[in-house]
Amino acid sequence: MNVKKRGRLAIRRRTPPGSSPGTLVVDPAAIRPEVHLMRYGPEELVEQGVDGVDAIKKQLGQSPVTWVDVRGLGDLEFIEQLGDVFEIHGLALEDVVNVHQRPKVDEYEDHLFIVARMHLEDVTGGSEQFSLFLGKDYVLTFQERPGDCFEPVRNRIRQNLGRIRRSGPDYLAYALLDALIDVHFPVLERFGEVVEALEERVISQHRENLVAEIHQIKRGLLGSRRAIWPMREMMSSLTRDESTVISEQTRIFLRDCYDHTVQLMDMVETYREIAASLVDIHLSALSYRMNETMKVLTIIATIFIPLGFIAGVYGMNFNPEKSPWNMPELGWYLGYPFALGLMVLVAVGLVLYFKHKGWLGQRSRFVPRQIDI
Amino acid sequence: MNVKKRGRLAIRRRTPPGSSPGTLVVDPAAIRPEVHLMRYGPEELVEQGVDGVDAIKKQLGQSPVTWVDVRGLGDLEFIEQLGDVFEIHGLALEDVVNVHQRPKVDEYEDHLFIVARMHLEDVTGGSEQFSLFLGKDYVLTFQERPGDCFEPVRNRIRQNLGRIRRSGPDYLAYALLDALIDVHFPVLERFGEVVEALEERVISQHRENLVAEIHQIKRGLLGSRRAIWPMREMMSSLTRDESTVISEQTRIFLRDCYDHTVQLMDMVETYREIAASLVDIHLSALSYRMNETMKVLTIIATIFIPLGFIAGVYGMNFNPEKSPWNMPELGWYLGYPFALGLMVLVAVGLVLYFKHKGWLGQRSRFVPRQIDI
Amino acid sequence: MNVKKRGRLAIRRRTPPGSSPGTLVVDPAAIRPEVHLMRYGPEELVEQGVDGVDAIKKQLGQSPVTWVDVRGLGDLEFIEQLGDVFEIHGLALEDVVNVHQRPKVDEYEDHLFIVARMHLEDVTGGSEQFSLFLGKDYVLTFQERPGDCFEPVRNRIRQNLGRIRRSGPDYLAYALLDALIDVHFPVLERFGEVVEALEERVISQHRENLVAEIHQIKRGLLGSRRAIWPMREMMSSLTRDESTVISEQTRIFLRDCYDHTVQLMDMVETYREIAASLVDIHLSALSYRMNETMKVLTIIATIFIPLGFIAGVYGMNFNPEKSPWNMPELGWYLGYPFALGLMVLVAVGLVLYFKHKGWLGQRSRFVPRQIDI
Amino acid sequence: MNVKKRGRLAIRRRTPPGSSPGTLVVDPAAIRPEVHLMRYGPEELVEQGVDGVDAIKKQLGQSPVTWVDVRGLGDLEFIEQLGDVFEIHGLALEDVVNVHQRPKVDEYEDHLFIVARMHLEDVTGGSEQFSLFLGKDYVLTFQERPGDCFEPVRNRIRQNLGRIRRSGPDYLAYALLDALIDVHFPVLERFGEVVEALEERVISQHRENLVAEIHQIKRGLLGSRRAIWPMREMMSSLTRDESTVISEQTRIFLRDCYDHTVQLMDMVETYREIAASLVDIHLSALSYRMNETMKVLTIIATIFIPLGFIAGVYGMNFNPEKSPWNMPELGWYLGYPFALGLMVLVAVGLVLYFKHKGWLGQRSRFVPRQIDI
Amino acid sequence: MNVKKRGRLAIRRRTPPGSSPGTLVVDPAAIRPEVHLMRYGPEELVEQGVDGVDAIKKQLGQSPVTWVDVRGLGDLEFIEQLGDVFEIHGLALEDVVNVHQRPKVDEYEDHLFIVARMHLEDVTGGSEQFSLFLGKDYVLTFQERPGDCFEPVRNRIRQNLGRIRRSGPDYLAYALLDALIDVHFPVLERFGEVVEALEERVISQHRENLVAEIHQIKRGLLGSRRAIWPMREMMSSLTRDESTVISEQTRIFLRDCYDHTVQLMDMVETYREIAASLVDIHLSALSYRMNETMKVLTIIATIFIPLGFIAGVYGMNFNPEKSPWNMPELGWYLGYPFALGLMVLVAVGLVLYFKHKGWLGQRSRFVPRQIDI
């Protein structure tokens, strides 16, 4: 996935300021919803596509858990009807279709409303909004489009793996959130690798200006931080939540899930600190190389400019015939060797001076010694 | 709207230090108030301009909700009379006319006093103070001048859209605050676009000094932060408020409104971080280009100065006739080719040296590779 | 007022380490106290200078409020006697004479002890300590020297303006603190103007090194921050205070006063952020100008050094008579035009190269485009 | 141990996203477990290797304290059986085998689950995960491989030193955590020495680019911080814990242990601040040396370029015979001395100018005066 | 005292990791303890040296307050016996001999254990650990060596000054802590003076590289911060402490003492901020001077290189006799004045160009205007 693309900054809200709260304005580009329904208990499993509110109503309450998964937000009427069936507050419905919410938990009388962001590993770029309503015997979820990271969860239901069939809808909600969060681990692993590669390049070769690349990484990490931080807050409030729709047993699982978000934040912050430090090294390397460049120029210029001056002096055209004071050196028997010797003397003197200053004879060493601790 | 103008730093308070609290000092430039009154219930709606306290008194209490909207603060006596009618504390009245308050909520015995700032999308620059008193059956608002962002709210009342006619004054107060806050979204969207455009320019071309432009953006964001942060605190304390003038149903709407302020702060902080990072890139780009400039100078000077020196030597006028030691090269058969050859040799040697140093033969690449993650 | 002077860093405590707490050590340079007494109620007002503890004792308790204002701390014995009359703890008295306290509130059994700092608008430099004891029916204040910002408060008492004569000593204490705090507004307004002026200069002309001036501003703001921050804490704890000497009505006024300190801190922090950002711009401007300087040098040197080399070559004295290979150009019919042409060729080539590099033909533009948002 | 190696950033989780929580996925490279069991009371001590769950079951409950120490996580079935015996939650078991947990404490109904990280002083690189279950009469620990820092604790048990034999399993858990934490002290001592050595080099000689080395230190300290910070949180929550498995006496010891983590964090933060400051000094030293280099170049070039120009003028070939205006100096009796004198004059003038500018005659002093405070 | 010396970073713990808690390991270099005992009440005072635990036991409980002051930690057995007499927990005793504790308060059943650090004003370098046990009728203190800052406290006891003889051991403990803390004031005053002197030098002269000196200051302040911050925490927890060994009256004194630590922290943080700002100014001054240097070089080189080129052209040896095109200027009647005139023209042109660029004619002004606010 391309760091650039995921970093779209400006969030466009569709509802105009001042419009009535709970006004549902559907993005014209939104996909028409497909609805997938699973209802299950320890002994039973019904899985089917449904295409109307009535079909959903019929299934509701027949099993311990009913999961209605709406994929696509492009049908206003249908979503409003769903809202009626599940007795959802207008504001929550508005948040469902207005797909730029921060992750959060809102508690309503007999259900919880959870908003999270779903990153798809195999799709380049971006995240989509995932909304979840958790009631006594149902889970209602909304995705922006078909295609998600929940297939392993569905398989666990289908194959009756683990405790999922024996647990309530709160456990299903947990399993979905857990899947959402764990997707971040491979993304951050790749960030870690890129940071390490950059670190290697910054320390070893120093030819290119890497700050723009470091900036891209920082930008990408900023994006991850924006995604994970409110997830962490959300999980933290879920674990502390007093509502009755979450059982004590599930709370232990949510705590584990919360630990994952803490670990993710820890990774993000570590990478960010390293990236910030890389900028420092890189700037110092630029500065150091400039210094080296200047030293070469200074040494060459400082040695040859005086020599050139001497040559210039003896290139003057004063007429030695007019006066014994006029450039008698030109007529000396050893005039030329004398001039050359003078030049050598000056050059040697300057070289010694630079040696004394320590500008020569010491190899510029940038790659640091390995520190063993 | 012009970033520069909106950033006026110095706040001028009109009341001199030490003056009695509750002293109303009206800005001489303030506009004389127009008063607009709406009173409504599920079944009724009266909307009219009023021009005296008595007219207001008569309307009060006849409908479930009365909204008195005062536009302009230039009539001291009228405001004091209003204060008497609605039993407003002198300090609150002082805050109404002293239009540099931070957004806040003050709780009084039987009403809430809310101060917020109103940004007008279509007016260049600046914000004005919006004060709101929320009582059991009235909402009293003060604006600095006519013209606001509440027309959609008024239309909802007039056309009986949504739940506004069926709700109490607390819901009206919510609707007004919501409109105030949502105005920030388009402003921040434009900030986001400017930051992205700057990012593009910083990374791609690097000709100009962009730091001053980045500073302007940072300054503008600082202004937005100053406006939004206390709004967020205000909304947070409203949602947690225990007062009886806000019903439980409205509190859910206020929570939604609070979420918006959180999201706004999130956007502001993200842009600020990116802007701060842009300064780093820009400075490193400057440094990098300086390095390139120096390298060109160093290469040219370092190659030609020694060559010039050789030419200078053979331009000396030592008299070869006076001594066989005096510049015999001048008389050699291949003297000139020898000198030219010597120069070529030196030049080639230096070029090889620079190649070895890696200063040549490697294109300076600033635009970074696209990182795919 | 001079930023430099107000910024004295080192605080000299007069009491040697290890000395008994409550030891009063009076600064030998302290001014002998003048005492000014006002006692008043709704109907009465007595205002007089007093010169002994006995005179004060006689007046105490005869009116609802007695304000004893001690101006000068140079009389140890008198202060100790006052301490006895008002039953003040030795530590509090020590804090009164040791005039480098941070603003704070200490609660004692039947009175509050408040320390604040008084900035005088019209006096250059510095602040003095203001100590206030608030009891059931008295306010006892200590200033370091005569001259304060309370004259408007005294006039309100004398002219029976506002509610001050009808209120208790807690309201008087509030009025005094409010006057102290409001003095900061004009000071910060001037800071704001200086910051804006600096901003203008940094962005527009860039000739001088402004960092030292920015440092002075930052230093001054640091001083204001040190003064205002503990005032804010102090006001916050006063509003939350449970003590009986402050009535519920006055608490509303203190809340307003607390809002002012919040607003002041807001201004200070905004200016500090802008000042910090100015340092960045300024350094980048320095860097940018260095770059420009280097470019001019590089262009001139890089063009003329090769030309000078060519001239040097044809200034060599190889003897064309000795050999046809020795500088035959010197004898060509168009030798000189050839040499000049060569030079022109080289110069044009280099100019084209610089054009290609983008170093020429683009005006260096520092003053940024105005950004419209 | 090598800083580079310990700094592996990317954490690889083995469980794929969406898999059932509590799924144990054992690292194929994990070592097969060896189990070491100690059970003891004031009067008794049994110490033996065991190789099956049944053997453990038999020993459990026979002494006040049983410590089962599992070294290696390579046997899935065995670990699951252990989980059954000690009634461990599936999530806790998952954390045991998934060896990238942050240190934490999870409270279960009748036992505590503690995760910490173990740094081995004598092994180069890395840390391993240490998991501990503390029950009423047992301590169950898991290490990634044999070899730990607990030998002194075992010896205290064997030789009945201190209070360990007379105390419960909570004291044993404390003793193990204390040993884990104290291992950090020698590591940080070496960090302190490296930082001091770097400081010495940065201040005194300034030849190399040390920023990369400073970065390595910062990176290492970042790693230590990541290890110690959650340990501190963990210890803090342990001391505040309400659970019944920790006795009041042991809590005092845990408080001491917590103090150690605070002290460690203090050391880490101090080193980090110093390292950050070193970057500043180093960059300023680079900048300073560049300045010195430029000054040498400027002085030499500025003096000799005008002199060379004078020599060039008198090297022109205008024909004095054609006109009395053409370079009459060449024919002057003292023409050459005049030219040399002119050169000396110019040189002296420039030297005086540089003296006036303060560029000469003042030794560049970098090593700072020792400040005595 | 020398900043360098006090800044030893690495703390060496003597107890090896894993050893039994409460293990007393005495530093072999520790001084053998001298014990000084004072017991007193309002009417009585016994002061004597004692040399055994039995002598102490005999004195205990005979007066309201007994102060046992142990100076030196070199006698393991004696300290253990003391521990038995005063019923001190092993961990506390370990902290006493392990002299690198952070200041802290630990509450035990019938006494408080306080650790603080003692800075001696008149001794160069370092601090020593001061441990204090406060019981119902005794104060037991441990110093690392004889010599302390408590002589004024002892004199207050001897001479019955203030309330110390009439108060309990809690007041004595307060008096000792107060003496310890107040010692920091003169140290910080000197820091303040050094910072101000550095500020003066940074702003005014700018010749030396002062960053290393600023670093030393920052390092010293870091040390002070490390010493004072936990003292502040300690005092804060003492004032909030619920334990019965501290009376209500003494708590007022402790609050005063806490205020002192707040004031100290305030000073430290202010100095640190100023020092950080000084680094910025200094770097900008370096950058500014580099710019000036470069400008001088550029001006001289840019003017003289073209002039030298012209001279070089007319120094070429093309033979005018061979062709009328070959350097006819050489034979012009005014050839030489023409060449000189050309040079003057070029020079004047360049000077005007530099004037236009603003590089000349404007004095470089670094010392800033005094800002009056």
Short mmCIF file of N, CA and C in Angstrom, two decimals, chain B residues 188-287:
data_model
loop_
_atom_site.label_atom_id
_atom_site.label_comp_id
_atom_site.label_asym_id
_atom_site.label_seq_id
_atom_site.Cartn_x
_atom_site.Cartn_y
_atom_site.Cartn_z
N LEU B 188 -11.02 23.73 7.96
CA LEU B 188 -9.90 22.82 8.15
C LEU B 188 -9.64 22.01 6.89
N GLU B 189 -10.69 21.73 6.13
CA GLU B 189 -10.45 21.05 4.86
C GLU B 189 -9.52 21.87 3.97
N ARG B 190 -9.80 23.20 3.95
CA ARG B 190 -8.92 24.02 3.13
C ARG B 190 -7.50 24.06 3.69
N PHE B 191 -7.38 24.10 5.02
CA PHE B 191 -6.04 24.01 5.61
C PHE B 191 -5.35 22.73 5.13
N GLY B 192 -6.09 21.64 5.17
CA GLY B 192 -5.50 20.37 4.77
C GLY B 192 -4.99 20.43 3.34
N GLU B 193 -5.77 21.08 2.47
CA GLU B 193 -5.33 21.17 1.09
C GLU B 193 -4.07 22.01 0.95
N VAL B 194 -4.03 23.12 1.69
CA VAL B 194 -2.85 23.97 1.61
C VAL B 194 -1.63 23.22 2.12
N VAL B 195 -1.80 22.48 3.23
CA VAL B 195 -0.66 21.73 3.77
C VAL B 195 -0.19 20.70 2.75
N GLU B 196 -1.13 20.03 2.11
CA GLU B 196 -0.72 19.04 1.11
C GLU B 196 -0.02 19.68 -0.07
N ALA B 197 -0.51 20.85 -0.48
CA ALA B 197 0.13 21.53 -1.61
C ALA B 197 1.55 21.94 -1.22
N LEU B 198 1.69 22.46 -0.03
CA LEU B 198 3.02 22.86 0.44
C LEU B 198 3.94 21.65 0.49
N GLU B 199 3.41 20.55 0.97
CA GLU B 199 4.20 19.32 1.08
C GLU B 199 4.73 18.95 -0.31
N GLU B 200 3.83 19.02 -1.30
CA GLU B 200 4.21 18.72 -2.67
C GLU B 200 5.36 19.61 -3.10
N ARG B 201 5.19 20.93 -2.85
CA ARG B 201 6.22 21.85 -3.31
C ARG B 201 7.53 21.64 -2.56
N VAL B 202 7.44 21.40 -1.26
CA VAL B 202 8.67 21.22 -0.49
C VAL B 202 9.42 20.02 -1.02
N ILE B 203 8.71 18.94 -1.30
CA ILE B 203 9.40 17.72 -1.71
C ILE B 203 9.88 17.81 -3.15
N SER B 204 9.11 18.46 -4.02
CA SER B 204 9.48 18.35 -5.43
C SER B 204 10.47 19.40 -5.93
N GLN B 205 10.26 20.68 -5.66
CA GLN B 205 11.08 21.61 -6.43
C GLN B 205 12.13 22.37 -5.65
N HIS B 206 11.84 22.77 -4.44
CA HIS B 206 12.87 23.36 -3.59
C HIS B 206 13.55 24.59 -4.12
N ARG B 207 12.84 25.45 -4.81
CA ARG B 207 13.54 26.65 -5.28
C ARG B 207 13.40 27.79 -4.30
N GLU B 208 12.24 27.93 -3.72
CA GLU B 208 11.97 29.10 -2.90
C GLU B 208 12.17 28.77 -1.43
N ASN B 209 12.24 29.85 -0.66
CA ASN B 209 12.26 29.65 0.77
C ASN B 209 10.82 29.56 1.26
N LEU B 210 10.39 28.38 1.59
CA LEU B 210 8.99 28.17 1.93
C LEU B 210 8.70 28.29 3.43
N VAL B 211 9.76 28.50 4.21
CA VAL B 211 9.54 28.48 5.66
C VAL B 211 8.54 29.54 6.09
N ALA B 212 8.60 30.70 5.43
CA ALA B 212 7.67 31.74 5.85
C ALA B 212 6.23 31.32 5.55
N GLU B 213 6.04 30.64 4.43
CA GLU B 213 4.69 30.16 4.13
C GLU B 213 4.26 29.09 5.13
N ILE B 214 5.20 28.20 5.45
CA ILE B 214 4.86 27.17 6.45
C ILE B 214 4.50 27.85 7.78
N HIS B 215 5.25 28.91 8.10
CA HIS B 215 4.94 29.63 9.34
C HIS B 215 3.52 30.18 9.31
N GLN B 216 3.12 30.71 8.17
CA GLN B 216 1.75 31.24 8.09
C GLN B 216 0.72 30.15 8.37
N ILE B 217 0.97 28.99 7.78
CA ILE B 217 0.06 27.87 8.03
C ILE B 217 0.05 27.51 9.52
N LYS B 218 1.24 27.43 10.09
CA LYS B 218 1.31 27.08 11.51
C LYS B 218 0.56 28.10 12.35
N ARG B 219 0.73 29.35 11.95
CA ARG B 219 0.05 30.43 12.66
C ARG B 219 -1.46 30.28 12.54
N GLY B 220 -1.91 29.99 11.34
CA GLY B 220 -3.35 29.82 11.16
C GLY B 220 -3.88 28.64 11.95
N LEU B 221 -3.10 27.56 11.96
CA LEU B 221 -3.52 26.38 12.71
C LEU B 221 -3.53 26.67 14.21
N LEU B 222 -2.55 27.47 14.64
CA LEU B 222 -2.53 27.87 16.04
C LEU B 222 -3.81 28.60 16.39
N GLY B 223 -4.23 29.47 15.47
CA GLY B 223 -5.49 30.19 15.69
C GLY B 223 -6.67 29.23 15.79
N SER B 224 -6.72 28.27 14.86
CA SER B 224 -7.83 27.31 14.90
C SER B 224 -7.79 26.51 16.20
N ARG B 225 -6.57 26.15 16.60
CA ARG B 225 -6.45 25.40 17.83
C ARG B 225 -6.97 26.20 19.02
N ARG B 226 -6.62 27.48 19.05
CA ARG B 226 -7.11 28.33 20.14
C ARG B 226 -8.61 28.42 20.13
N ALA B 227 -9.22 28.35 18.94
CA ALA B 227 -10.67 28.45 18.87
C ALA B 227 -11.33 27.13 19.26
N ILE B 228 -10.73 26.02 18.81
CA ILE B 228 -11.42 24.73 18.94
C ILE B 228 -11.19 24.10 20.31
N TRP B 229 -9.97 24.24 20.82
CA TRP B 229 -9.65 23.58 22.08
C TRP B 229 -10.63 23.94 23.20
N PRO B 230 -10.86 25.24 23.45
CA PRO B 230 -11.82 25.55 24.54
C PRO B 230 -13.26 25.16 24.17
N MET B 231 -13.58 25.14 22.87
CA MET B 231 -14.90 24.62 22.47
C MET B 231 -15.02 23.16 22.91
N ARG B 232 -13.94 22.44 22.74
CA ARG B 232 -13.96 21.03 23.12
C ARG B 232 -14.16 20.88 24.62
N GLU B 233 -13.40 21.66 25.37
CA GLU B 233 -13.56 21.63 26.83
C GLU B 233 -14.99 21.98 27.21
N MET B 234 -15.51 23.03 26.52
CA MET B 234 -16.86 23.49 26.80
C MET B 234 -17.86 22.36 26.54
N MET B 235 -17.74 21.72 25.37
CA MET B 235 -18.67 20.65 25.03
C MET B 235 -18.54 19.50 26.02
N SER B 236 -17.30 19.21 26.40
CA SER B 236 -17.09 18.12 27.35
C SER B 236 -17.78 18.41 28.67
N SER B 237 -17.66 19.67 29.14
CA SER B 237 -18.30 19.96 30.43
C SER B 237 -19.82 20.01 30.27
N LEU B 238 -20.30 20.40 29.07
CA LEU B 238 -21.76 20.37 28.86
C LEU B 238 -22.30 18.94 28.92
N THR B 239 -21.55 17.99 28.32
CA THR B 239 -22.06 16.61 28.33
C THR B 239 -22.03 16.02 29.72
N ARG B 240 -21.08 16.48 30.54
CA ARG B 240 -21.00 15.95 31.89
C ARG B 240 -21.87 16.74 32.88
N ASP B 241 -22.46 17.81 32.38
CA ASP B 241 -23.16 18.74 33.26
C ASP B 241 -24.33 18.06 33.96
N GLU B 242 -24.56 18.48 35.21
CA GLU B 242 -25.63 17.88 36.00
C GLU B 242 -26.88 18.75 36.00
N SER B 243 -26.78 19.91 35.34
CA SER B 243 -27.87 20.88 35.52
C SER B 243 -29.16 20.35 34.92
N THR B 244 -30.24 20.88 35.40
CA THR B 244 -31.55 20.36 35.02
C THR B 244 -32.05 20.95 33.72
N VAL B 245 -31.38 21.99 33.21
CA VAL B 245 -31.92 22.60 32.00
C VAL B 245 -31.61 21.77 30.75
N ILE B 246 -30.73 20.76 30.90
CA ILE B 246 -30.44 19.92 29.74
C ILE B 246 -31.03 18.53 29.98
N SER B 247 -31.86 18.10 29.05
CA SER B 247 -32.52 16.80 29.23
C SER B 247 -31.60 15.67 28.81
N GLU B 248 -31.97 14.48 29.23
CA GLU B 248 -31.15 13.30 28.93
C GLU B 248 -31.06 13.08 27.43
N GLN B 249 -32.18 13.28 26.71
CA GLN B 249 -32.16 13.07 25.25
C GLN B 249 -31.19 14.02 24.56
N THR B 250 -31.22 15.27 24.98
CA THR B 250 -30.35 16.25 24.34
C THR B 250 -28.89 15.94 24.62
N ARG B 251 -28.63 15.38 25.80
CA ARG B 251 -27.25 15.06 26.16
C ARG B 251 -26.61 14.13 25.11
N ILE B 252 -27.41 13.21 24.57
CA ILE B 252 -26.88 12.31 23.53
C ILE B 252 -26.44 13.12 22.32
N PHE B 253 -27.22 14.15 21.97
CA PHE B 253 -26.83 15.00 20.84
C PHE B 253 -25.57 15.80 21.16
N LEU B 254 -25.50 16.27 22.40
CA LEU B 254 -24.30 17.03 22.78
C LEU B 254 -23.06 16.14 22.72
N ARG B 255 -23.22 14.87 23.07
CA ARG B 255 -22.09 13.95 22.98
C ARG B 255 -21.61 13.85 21.54
N ASP B 256 -22.54 13.81 20.61
CA ASP B 256 -22.18 13.77 19.20
C ASP B 256 -21.42 15.02 18.81
N CYS B 257 -21.90 16.14 19.31
CA CYS B 257 -21.28 17.43 19.02
C CYS B 257 -19.86 17.45 19.61
N TYR B 258 -19.72 16.91 20.79
CA TYR B 258 -18.41 16.81 21.41
C TYR B 258 -17.47 15.98 20.55
N ASP B 259 -17.99 14.86 20.01
CA ASP B 259 -17.18 14.05 19.11
C ASP B 259 -16.65 14.87 17.94
N HIS B 260 -17.48 15.78 17.45
CA HIS B 260 -17.02 16.62 16.34
C HIS B 260 -15.83 17.47 16.75
N THR B 261 -15.91 18.04 17.95
CA THR B 261 -14.78 18.87 18.38
C THR B 261 -13.52 18.03 18.53
N VAL B 262 -13.68 16.78 19.01
CA VAL B 262 -12.52 15.90 19.13
C VAL B 262 -11.92 15.66 17.75
N GLN B 263 -12.79 15.42 16.78
CA GLN B 263 -12.30 15.17 15.44
C GLN B 263 -11.60 16.40 14.86
N LEU B 264 -12.14 17.57 15.14
CA LEU B 264 -11.50 18.81 14.68
C LEU B 264 -10.12 18.96 15.29
N MET B 265 -10.02 18.74 16.59
CA MET B 265 -8.71 18.84 17.25
C MET B 265 -7.73 17.86 16.63
N ASP B 266 -8.24 16.68 16.34
CA ASP B 266 -7.41 15.66 15.73
C ASP B 266 -6.84 16.15 14.40
N MET B 267 -7.71 16.77 13.59
CA MET B 267 -7.24 17.30 12.31
C MET B 267 -6.20 18.39 12.53
N VAL B 268 -6.50 19.32 13.45
CA VAL B 268 -5.57 20.42 13.68
C VAL B 268 -4.21 19.88 14.11
N GLU B 269 -4.22 18.92 15.03
CA GLU B 269 -2.94 18.43 15.55
C GLU B 269 -2.17 17.70 14.46
N THR B 270 -2.89 16.96 13.61
CA THR B 270 -2.21 16.27 12.52
C THR B 270 -1.55 17.28 11.59
N TYR B 271 -2.28 18.31 11.20
CA TYR B 271 -1.70 19.30 10.29
C TYR B 271 -0.50 19.98 10.94
N ARG B 272 -0.63 20.25 12.23
CA ARG B 272 0.49 20.90 12.91
C ARG B 272 1.73 20.04 12.89
N GLU B 273 1.56 18.76 13.15
CA GLU B 273 2.74 17.86 13.12
C GLU B 273 3.36 17.82 11.74
N ILE B 274 2.50 17.75 10.70
CA ILE B 274 3.04 17.69 9.35
C ILE B 274 3.77 18.99 9.02
N ALA B 275 3.17 20.11 9.42
CA ALA B 275 3.82 21.39 9.12
C ALA B 275 5.18 21.47 9.81
N ALA B 276 5.25 20.99 11.06
CA ALA B 276 6.52 21.02 11.77
C ALA B 276 7.54 20.16 11.04
N SER B 277 7.10 19.02 10.55
CA SER B 277 8.02 18.14 9.83
C SER B 277 8.46 18.78 8.52
N LEU B 278 7.58 19.56 7.88
CA LEU B 278 7.94 20.22 6.62
C LEU B 278 9.11 21.18 6.82
N VAL B 279 9.12 21.87 7.95
CA VAL B 279 10.24 22.78 8.21
C VAL B 279 11.55 22.01 8.17
N ASP B 280 11.57 20.85 8.80
CA ASP B 280 12.77 20.03 8.78
C ASP B 280 13.20 19.68 7.36
N ILE B 281 12.24 19.19 6.58
CA ILE B 281 12.61 18.81 5.21
C ILE B 281 13.13 20.01 4.46
N HIS B 282 12.46 21.12 4.65
CA HIS B 282 12.84 22.28 3.88
C HIS B 282 14.25 22.72 4.23
N LEU B 283 14.55 22.75 5.52
CA LEU B 283 15.90 23.16 5.92
C LEU B 283 16.92 22.18 5.37
N SER B 284 16.59 20.90 5.40
CA SER B 284 17.56 19.93 4.89
C SER B 284 17.73 20.11 3.39
N ALA B 285 16.65 20.50 2.70
CA ALA B 285 16.78 20.72 1.26
C ALA B 285 17.69 21.91 0.99
N LEU B 286 17.51 22.96 1.79
CA LEU B 286 18.40 24.12 1.65
C LEU B 286 19.85 23.70 1.84
N SER B 287 20.06 22.94 2.89
CA SER B 287 21.40 22.50 3.23
C SER B 287 21.97 21.63 2.11
#
